[in-house]
CSV table of C-alpha atoms and ligand atoms in Angstrom, one decimal:
chain,number,residue,atom,x,y,z
A,38,MET,CA,2.2,33.1,35.3
A,39,ILE,CA,1.0,29.9,35.8
A,40,LEU,CA,0.8,27.5,32.9
A,41,LYS,CA,-0.4,23.9,32.5
A,42,ALA,CA,2.9,21.6,31.6
A,43,THR,CA,2.1,20.8,28.5
A,44,GLU,CA,4.7,20.0,25.6
A,45,GLU,CA,4.5,23.4,24.1
A,46,ASN,CA,4.6,25.4,27.4
A,47,ILE,CA,7.4,23.2,28.5
A,48,LYS,CA,9.3,24.3,25.4
A,49,LYS,CA,8.3,28.0,26.1
A,50,ALA,CA,9.8,27.5,29.8
A,51,ALA,CA,12.8,26.0,28.5
A,52,GLU,CA,13.4,28.8,26.1
A,53,VAL,CA,12.9,31.4,29.5
A,54,ILE,CA,15.9,29.2,30.8
A,55,ARG,CA,18.0,29.7,28.0
A,56,LYS,CA,17.5,33.5,28.1
A,57,GLY,CA,18.4,33.9,31.6
A,58,GLY,CA,14.9,33.7,33.4
A,59,LEU,CA,13.4,32.0,36.1
A,60,VAL,CA,11.1,28.9,35.8
A,61,ALA,CA,9.4,27.3,38.6
A,62,PHE,CA,8.6,23.1,37.6
A,63,PRO,CA,7.4,20.1,39.2
A,64,THR,CA,9.7,17.5,40.5
A,65,GLU,CA,8.8,14.2,42.2
A,66,THR,CA,9.7,15.8,45.7
A,67,VAL,CA,8.9,19.5,45.8
A,68,TYR,CA,8.3,22.0,43.1
A,69,GLY,CA,12.0,23.7,42.2
A,70,LEU,CA,12.7,27.2,41.3
A,71,GLY,CA,15.0,26.7,37.9
A,72,ALA,CA,17.8,28.9,36.3
A,73,ASP,CA,20.1,27.8,33.9
A,74,ALA,CA,23.1,26.4,36.5
A,75,LEU,CA,25.9,27.8,34.0
A,76,ASN,CA,24.6,31.0,33.7
A,77,LYS,CA,25.6,32.9,37.1
A,78,GLU,CA,23.5,36.0,36.7
A,79,ALA,CA,20.3,33.9,36.0
A,80,VAL,CA,21.5,31.8,39.0
A,81,ALA,CA,21.7,35.3,41.1
A,82,LYS,CA,18.2,35.9,40.3
A,83,ILE,CA,17.2,32.6,42.1
A,84,PHE,CA,19.0,33.9,45.4
A,85,GLU,CA,17.4,37.1,45.2
A,86,VAL,CA,13.7,36.2,44.4
A,87,LYS,CA,14.1,33.4,47.4
A,88,GLN,CA,15.8,35.7,49.7
A,89,ARG,CA,17.8,33.1,50.2
A,90,PRO,CA,21.8,33.7,51.9
A,91,LEU,CA,24.5,33.7,49.4
A,92,ILE,CA,26.1,30.9,51.5
A,93,ASP,CA,23.5,28.3,50.8
A,94,PRO,CA,24.3,26.4,47.7
A,95,ILE,CA,21.9,25.1,45.4
A,96,ILE,CA,21.3,21.7,43.7
A,97,VAL,CA,22.1,21.1,40.1
A,98,HIS,CA,19.3,18.9,38.0
A,99,ILE,CA,20.4,16.6,35.0
A,100,SER,CA,18.2,14.8,32.7
A,101,LYS,CA,20.8,11.8,32.0
A,102,VAL,CA,23.3,9.9,34.2
A,103,GLU,CA,25.9,10.7,31.5
A,104,ASP,CA,26.0,14.2,32.3
A,105,LEU,CA,27.3,13.5,35.8
A,106,GLU,CA,31.1,13.6,34.7
A,107,LYS,CA,30.0,17.0,33.2
A,108,LEU,CA,29.7,18.8,36.1
A,109,ALA,CA,31.9,16.9,38.8
A,110,TYR,CA,34.1,14.0,39.6
A,111,PRO,CA,32.1,10.9,40.1
A,112,THR,CA,33.2,8.2,42.2
A,113,GLU,CA,32.2,4.4,41.5
A,114,LEU,CA,29.8,4.6,44.6
A,115,ALA,CA,28.3,7.6,42.7
A,116,TYR,CA,27.4,5.5,39.9
A,117,LYS,CA,26.4,2.9,41.8
A,118,LEU,CA,23.8,5.1,43.6
A,119,ALA,CA,22.6,6.7,40.3
A,120,LYS,CA,22.1,3.2,39.0
A,121,ALA,CA,19.8,2.4,42.1
A,122,PHE,CA,18.2,5.5,42.6
A,123,TRP,CA,18.3,7.9,39.6
A,124,PRO,CA,15.8,9.2,38.4
A,125,GLY,CA,14.5,9.7,42.2
A,126,PRO,CA,14.7,11.8,45.3
A,127,LEU,CA,18.7,11.3,45.8
A,128,THR,CA,21.0,14.1,45.7
A,129,MET,CA,24.8,13.4,45.6
A,130,VAL,CA,27.5,15.9,46.8
A,131,LEU,CA,30.7,15.5,44.6
A,132,PRO,CA,34.0,17.4,44.0
A,133,LYS,CA,33.1,20.2,41.2
A,134,LYS,CA,34.4,21.0,37.8
A,135,GLU,CA,35.4,24.2,36.8
A,136,VAL,CA,32.3,24.9,34.5
A,137,VAL,CA,30.0,24.9,37.5
A,138,PRO,CA,30.0,28.7,38.7
A,139,SER,CA,30.9,29.5,42.1
A,140,ILE,CA,27.5,31.0,43.0
A,141,VAL,CA,25.5,27.6,42.7
A,142,THR,CA,28.0,25.9,45.3
A,143,ALA,CA,28.3,29.1,47.8
A,144,GLY,CA,31.9,28.7,46.9
A,145,LEU,CA,32.0,25.1,48.1
A,146,ASP,CA,34.6,22.9,45.8
A,147,PHE,CA,31.6,20.8,46.1
A,148,VAL,CA,28.1,20.4,43.9
A,149,ALA,CA,25.2,18.8,44.7
A,150,ILE,CA,23.6,16.8,41.8
A,151,ARG,CA,20.3,15.2,41.1
A,152,MET,CA,18.3,13.6,38.6
A,153,PRO,CA,14.5,13.9,39.3
A,154,ALA,CA,12.1,11.6,38.1
A,155,HIS,CA,9.3,14.1,37.3
A,156,PRO,CA,8.9,13.9,33.5
A,157,VAL,CA,8.0,17.4,33.4
A,158,ALA,CA,11.4,18.1,35.1
A,159,LEU,CA,13.2,15.5,32.7
A,160,LYS,CA,11.7,17.2,29.6
A,161,LEU,CA,12.5,20.8,30.7
A,162,ILE,CA,16.4,20.1,31.5
A,163,GLU,CA,16.4,18.2,28.2
A,164,GLU,CA,14.5,20.9,26.0
A,165,SER,CA,16.8,23.8,27.9
A,166,LYS,CA,20.0,22.1,26.7
A,167,THR,CA,21.8,23.1,29.8
A,168,PHE,CA,21.8,22.2,33.5
A,169,ILE,CA,19.1,23.6,35.9
A,170,ALA,CA,20.1,25.0,39.3
A,171,ALA,CA,17.1,24.7,41.5
A,172,PRO,CA,16.2,25.1,45.3
A,173,SER,CA,12.9,24.0,46.6
A,174,ALA,CA,10.5,27.2,45.2
A,175,ASN,CA,9.4,28.8,48.4
A,176,LEU,CA,10.7,31.7,50.2
A,177,PHE,CA,13.8,31.0,52.3
A,178,SER,CA,13.1,28.7,55.4
A,179,LYS,CA,9.5,28.8,54.7
A,180,LEU,CA,7.4,25.6,53.7
A,181,SER,CA,8.2,23.8,50.7
A,182,PRO,CA,5.7,24.1,47.5
A,183,THR,CA,4.0,20.9,46.8
A,184,ARG,CA,1.7,22.3,44.3
A,185,ALA,CA,1.8,25.2,41.9
A,186,GLU,CA,-0.5,27.5,43.6
A,187,HIS,CA,2.2,27.4,46.7
A,188,VAL,CA,4.7,28.5,44.3
A,189,TYR,CA,2.4,31.3,43.3
A,190,GLU,CA,1.6,32.3,46.9
A,191,GLN,CA,4.7,32.8,48.1
A,192,LEU,CA,6.6,34.1,44.9
A,193,GLY,CA,3.9,35.4,42.5
A,194,ASP,CA,5.1,37.2,39.5
A,195,LYS,CA,8.8,37.3,40.5
A,196,VAL,CA,9.0,34.0,38.3
A,197,ASP,CA,8.8,34.1,34.7
A,198,ILE,CA,6.8,30.4,34.4
A,199,ILE,CA,5.3,28.2,37.0
A,200,LEU,CA,5.1,25.0,35.2
A,201,ASP,CA,1.6,23.3,37.1
A,202,GLY,CA,2.1,19.5,36.8
A,203,GLY,CA,-0.4,19.0,39.7
A,204,LYS,CA,0.9,17.7,43.2
A,205,CYS,CA,4.3,16.1,44.1
A,206,ASP,CA,4.2,12.5,44.3
A,207,VAL,CA,7.2,12.2,47.0
A,208,GLY,CA,6.4,15.3,48.8
A,209,VAL,CA,9.7,16.1,50.9
A,210,GLU,CA,12.9,17.0,49.4
A,211,SER,CA,15.7,14.9,48.1
A,212,THR,CA,17.9,13.0,50.5
A,213,ILE,CA,21.3,14.3,50.3
A,214,ILE,CA,24.5,12.3,50.5
A,215,ASP,CA,27.8,13.7,50.7
A,216,LEU,CA,30.2,11.4,48.7
A,217,THR,CA,33.1,12.9,49.7
A,218,THR,CA,33.6,11.8,53.2
A,219,GLU,CA,34.4,8.1,54.3
A,220,PRO,CA,32.1,6.6,54.9
A,221,PRO,CA,29.5,8.7,53.2
A,222,THR,CA,27.7,11.4,55.0
A,223,ILE,CA,23.5,11.9,54.7
A,224,LEU,CA,23.7,15.8,55.2
A,225,ARG,CA,19.6,16.0,54.7
A,226,LEU,CA,17.3,12.9,55.5
A,227,GLY,CA,14.4,13.1,52.8
A,228,GLY,CA,12.4,10.9,50.1
A,229,LEU,CA,14.6,8.3,49.8
A,230,ASP,CA,14.9,6.4,53.1
A,231,VAL,CA,18.8,5.7,54.2
A,232,GLU,CA,17.8,1.9,55.0
A,233,ALA,CA,17.7,1.7,51.1
A,234,ILE,CA,20.9,3.3,50.6
A,235,GLU,CA,22.6,1.5,52.9
A,236,LYS,CA,21.3,-1.7,51.4
A,237,VAL,CA,23.3,-0.7,47.9
A,238,ILE,CA,26.4,0.9,49.7
A,239,GLY,CA,26.6,-0.1,53.1
A,240,GLU,CA,26.9,1.7,56.4
A,241,VAL,CA,26.7,6.0,55.8
A,242,LYS,CA,27.1,8.4,58.5
A,243,ILE,CA,23.9,10.7,59.5
A,244,THR,CA,25.1,14.2,60.2
A,245,LYS,CA,24.0,15.8,63.4
A,246,GLU,CA,22.9,19.1,62.8
A,247,ASN,CA,24.8,22.5,63.6
A,248,LYS,CA,27.9,20.5,63.5
A,249,LYS,CA,29.4,22.0,60.1
A,250,ILE,CA,26.4,23.5,57.9
A,251,LYS,CA,27.1,22.3,54.8
A,252,ALA,CA,23.5,22.2,54.2
A,253,PRO,CA,21.3,25.1,55.5
A,254,GLY,CA,18.2,22.6,55.3
A,255,MET,CA,20.1,21.6,58.7
A,256,LEU,CA,19.4,24.8,60.3
A,257,LYS,CA,17.2,24.2,63.0
A,258,LYS,CA,14.5,26.6,62.1
A,259,HIS,CA,13.5,25.6,58.7
A,260,TYR,CA,10.6,24.4,56.6
A,261,SER,CA,8.3,26.5,59.0
A,262,PRO,CA,4.5,27.2,58.4
A,263,ARG,CA,3.9,30.8,59.9
A,264,THR,CA,1.8,29.6,62.5
A,265,PRO,CA,4.0,27.8,65.9
A,266,LEU,CA,3.9,24.3,65.8
A,267,ARG,CA,4.2,22.0,68.5
A,268,ILE,CA,4.9,18.0,68.5
A,269,MET,CA,2.9,15.8,70.4
A,270,LYS,CA,3.0,11.9,71.2
A,271,GLU,CA,-0.2,12.0,72.3
A,272,PRO,CA,-2.0,15.3,70.9
A,273,LYS,CA,-4.4,17.2,72.9
A,274,PRO,CA,-5.9,20.6,72.4
A,275,ILE,CA,-4.3,23.5,74.5
A,276,PRO,CA,-7.1,25.2,76.3
A,277,ASN,CA,-8.0,28.8,75.1
A,278,LEU,CA,-6.1,28.5,72.1
A,279,ARG,CA,-7.4,27.8,68.5
A,280,CYS,CA,-5.4,24.5,67.7
A,281,GLY,CA,-5.2,22.7,64.4
A,282,LEU,CA,-4.0,19.1,64.2
A,283,LEU,CA,-1.6,17.4,62.0
A,284,ALA,CA,-2.5,14.0,62.6
A,285,PHE,CA,-0.9,10.8,61.4
A,286,LYS,CA,-3.8,8.3,61.3
A,287,GLU,CA,-6.9,9.2,62.7
A,288,PRO,CA,-8.3,12.5,64.2
A,289,ARG,CA,-8.8,13.4,67.7
A,290,GLU,CA,-11.7,15.6,69.4
A,291,GLY,CA,-11.0,19.5,70.3
A,292,PHE,CA,-9.5,20.8,67.4
A,293,GLU,CA,-10.9,23.5,65.0
A,294,VAL,CA,-9.2,21.7,62.1
A,295,VAL,CA,-7.9,18.2,61.6
A,296,GLU,CA,-5.3,17.2,59.1
A,297,ILE,CA,-4.5,13.6,58.3
A,298,LEU,CA,-1.4,12.5,56.6
A,299,SER,CA,-2.3,8.9,56.0
A,300,ARG,CA,-5.4,6.9,57.3
A,301,LYS,CA,-3.9,3.6,56.7
A,302,GLY,CA,-0.8,4.9,58.6
A,303,ASP,CA,1.4,4.4,55.6
A,304,LEU,CA,4.8,6.7,55.9
A,305,ARG,CA,5.2,7.4,52.1
A,306,GLU,CA,1.5,8.6,51.9
A,307,ALA,CA,2.1,10.8,55.0
A,308,ALA,CA,5.4,12.2,53.6
A,309,ALA,CA,3.5,13.1,50.2
A,310,ASN,CA,0.8,14.9,52.4
A,311,LEU,CA,2.8,16.6,54.8
A,312,TYR,CA,3.8,20.1,53.0
A,313,ASP,CA,0.3,19.9,51.7
A,314,SER,CA,-1.8,19.5,55.0
A,315,LEU,CA,0.8,22.2,56.7
A,316,HIS,CA,0.1,24.9,53.9
A,317,ARG,CA,-3.8,24.3,54.6
A,318,LEU,CA,-3.5,24.4,58.2
A,319,ASP,CA,-1.5,27.5,58.0
A,320,LYS,CA,-4.3,29.1,56.4
A,321,GLN,CA,-6.6,28.3,58.9
A,322,ASN,CA,-5.5,31.6,61.5
A,323,LEU,CA,-4.5,28.9,64.1
A,324,ASP,CA,-2.9,29.9,67.3
A,325,ILE,CA,-1.0,26.9,67.1
A,326,ILE,CA,-0.7,23.5,65.0
A,327,ILE,CA,-0.2,20.4,67.0
A,328,ALA,CA,1.8,17.6,65.3
A,329,GLU,CA,1.2,14.1,65.9
A,330,ALA,CA,4.8,12.3,66.1
A,331,VAL,CA,5.2,9.7,63.8
A,332,PRO,CA,7.2,6.3,64.0
A,333,GLU,CA,11.0,7.2,63.1
A,334,VAL,CA,11.3,4.6,60.5
A,335,GLY,CA,11.8,4.9,56.6
A,336,LEU,CA,10.5,8.1,55.5
A,337,GLY,CA,9.1,8.7,59.2
A,338,ARG,CA,12.8,10.0,60.1
A,339,ALA,CA,12.6,12.5,57.2
A,340,ILE,CA,8.7,13.5,58.5
A,341,MET,CA,10.1,14.1,62.2
A,342,ASP,CA,12.8,16.0,61.1
A,343,ARG,CA,10.6,18.5,59.1
A,344,LEU,CA,8.4,18.9,61.8
A,345,ARG,CA,10.9,19.2,64.8
A,346,LYS,CA,12.4,22.1,62.1
A,347,ALA,CA,9.2,23.8,62.2
A,348,GLN,CA,8.7,23.5,65.6
A,349,GLY,CA,12.3,25.1,65.6
A,350,LEU,CA,13.4,23.5,69.1
B,635,TXA,O1,14.2,17.5,46.3
B,635,TXA,C1,14.8,18.4,46.5
B,635,TXA,O2,15.9,18.5,46.7
B,635,TXA,C2,14.4,20.1,46.0
B,635,TXA,C3,13.8,19.5,44.6
B,635,TXA,C4,13.5,21.3,43.6
B,635,TXA,O3,15.2,19.4,43.8
B,635,TXA,N1,15.2,21.0,46.0
B,635,TXA,C5,15.7,21.2,47.5
B,635,TXA,O4,16.6,22.2,47.2
B,635,TXA,O5,15.2,20.8,48.4
B,635,TXA,P1,16.9,23.3,48.2
B,635,TXA,O6,17.8,24.3,47.6
B,635,TXA,O7,15.8,23.9,49.0
B,635,TXA,O8,17.6,22.5,49.5
B,635,TXA,C6,19.0,21.8,48.9
B,635,TXA,C7,19.9,21.5,49.8
B,635,TXA,C8,20.1,23.0,51.0
B,635,TXA,O9,19.9,22.8,52.3
B,635,TXA,C9,21.6,23.0,50.5
B,635,TXA,O10,22.6,24.1,51.4
B,635,TXA,C10,22.1,21.9,49.9
B,635,TXA,O11,21.1,21.2,49.3
B,635,TXA,N2,23.3,21.8,49.2
B,635,TXA,C11,23.3,22.0,48.0
B,635,TXA,N3,24.4,22.3,47.4
B,635,TXA,C12,25.2,21.9,48.4
B,635,TXA,C13,26.6,21.4,48.3
B,635,TXA,N4,27.5,21.7,47.4
B,635,TXA,N5,27.2,20.7,49.6
B,635,TXA,C14,26.0,20.5,50.5
B,635,TXA,N6,25.1,20.7,50.6
B,635,TXA,C15,24.4,21.4,49.4
B,636,MG,MG1,14.2,24.6,50.5
């Protein structure tokens, strides 16, 4: 059931969380599929509904920085990052405390924590008087939802309430940083660019995929539309195929359907439109989606990471 994210409905949704149910809710990055992080049966429902493997840990969402130490052992760097970027699209991995059920962390001794910037998410967490474990509200390995309707299309009525808060501003998932290594390691490129992080805490490492999979968001085939996708620097349609184009700035000739990420060539706007455009292209019965490569700076790195994973090569 999709409900508009009014104050009243957020309260209703918080009640569902408290009772062990599932609520999909907007964050500034993508929609999350939330359950009470301290209730392991509730968290188990997330895995069931998403068809997510139990080896894949889930991010815990909090509404105030003070709550960090209720769930984890934060370091000085963690507070520095929280001060600079929370609420916002940054997830930190830290040693976990006992209260966090192991199903949340897939048995790891580390928990991933984030304070989202969306007012509906913050209100929901606050009202639920607990912490909310939430992966992106899509089926495992499929495209992440940036609108309430995307959630409904994939998960339907298996979710008790879908709170509709409109389209997500950032549009790609949070950047994940592992603070248990020295220097810290970026496990997933995302909505906060690495350059901004390095300005605050100095140099970080970026994990090469498949080394040791801490985040299945690092798996090669992930974030995928159903339609095959190919990245091209100079997009050209392939003869005899129904080709859709995911363009960066401008359209090109010969494609059945064209989606433009940002007419002004702004990578932030492009990231915000990425999944939305892919969802639309995926509904057009195309043989292939040709995605134009974007510059790999700032959020362009997260965009290219998602496109490569959708390409699966
Ligand atoms: O922007 C986001 O991060 C969204 C919104 C809803 O907050 N959430 C999200 O969750 O993208 P999910 O589950 O789709 O992706 C989270 C990634 C997964 O690849 C998971 O493996 C990794 O975070 N992760 C979660 N807990 C972890 C942990 N303790 N250690 C390492 N990686 C972890
Ligand atoms: Mg996900």
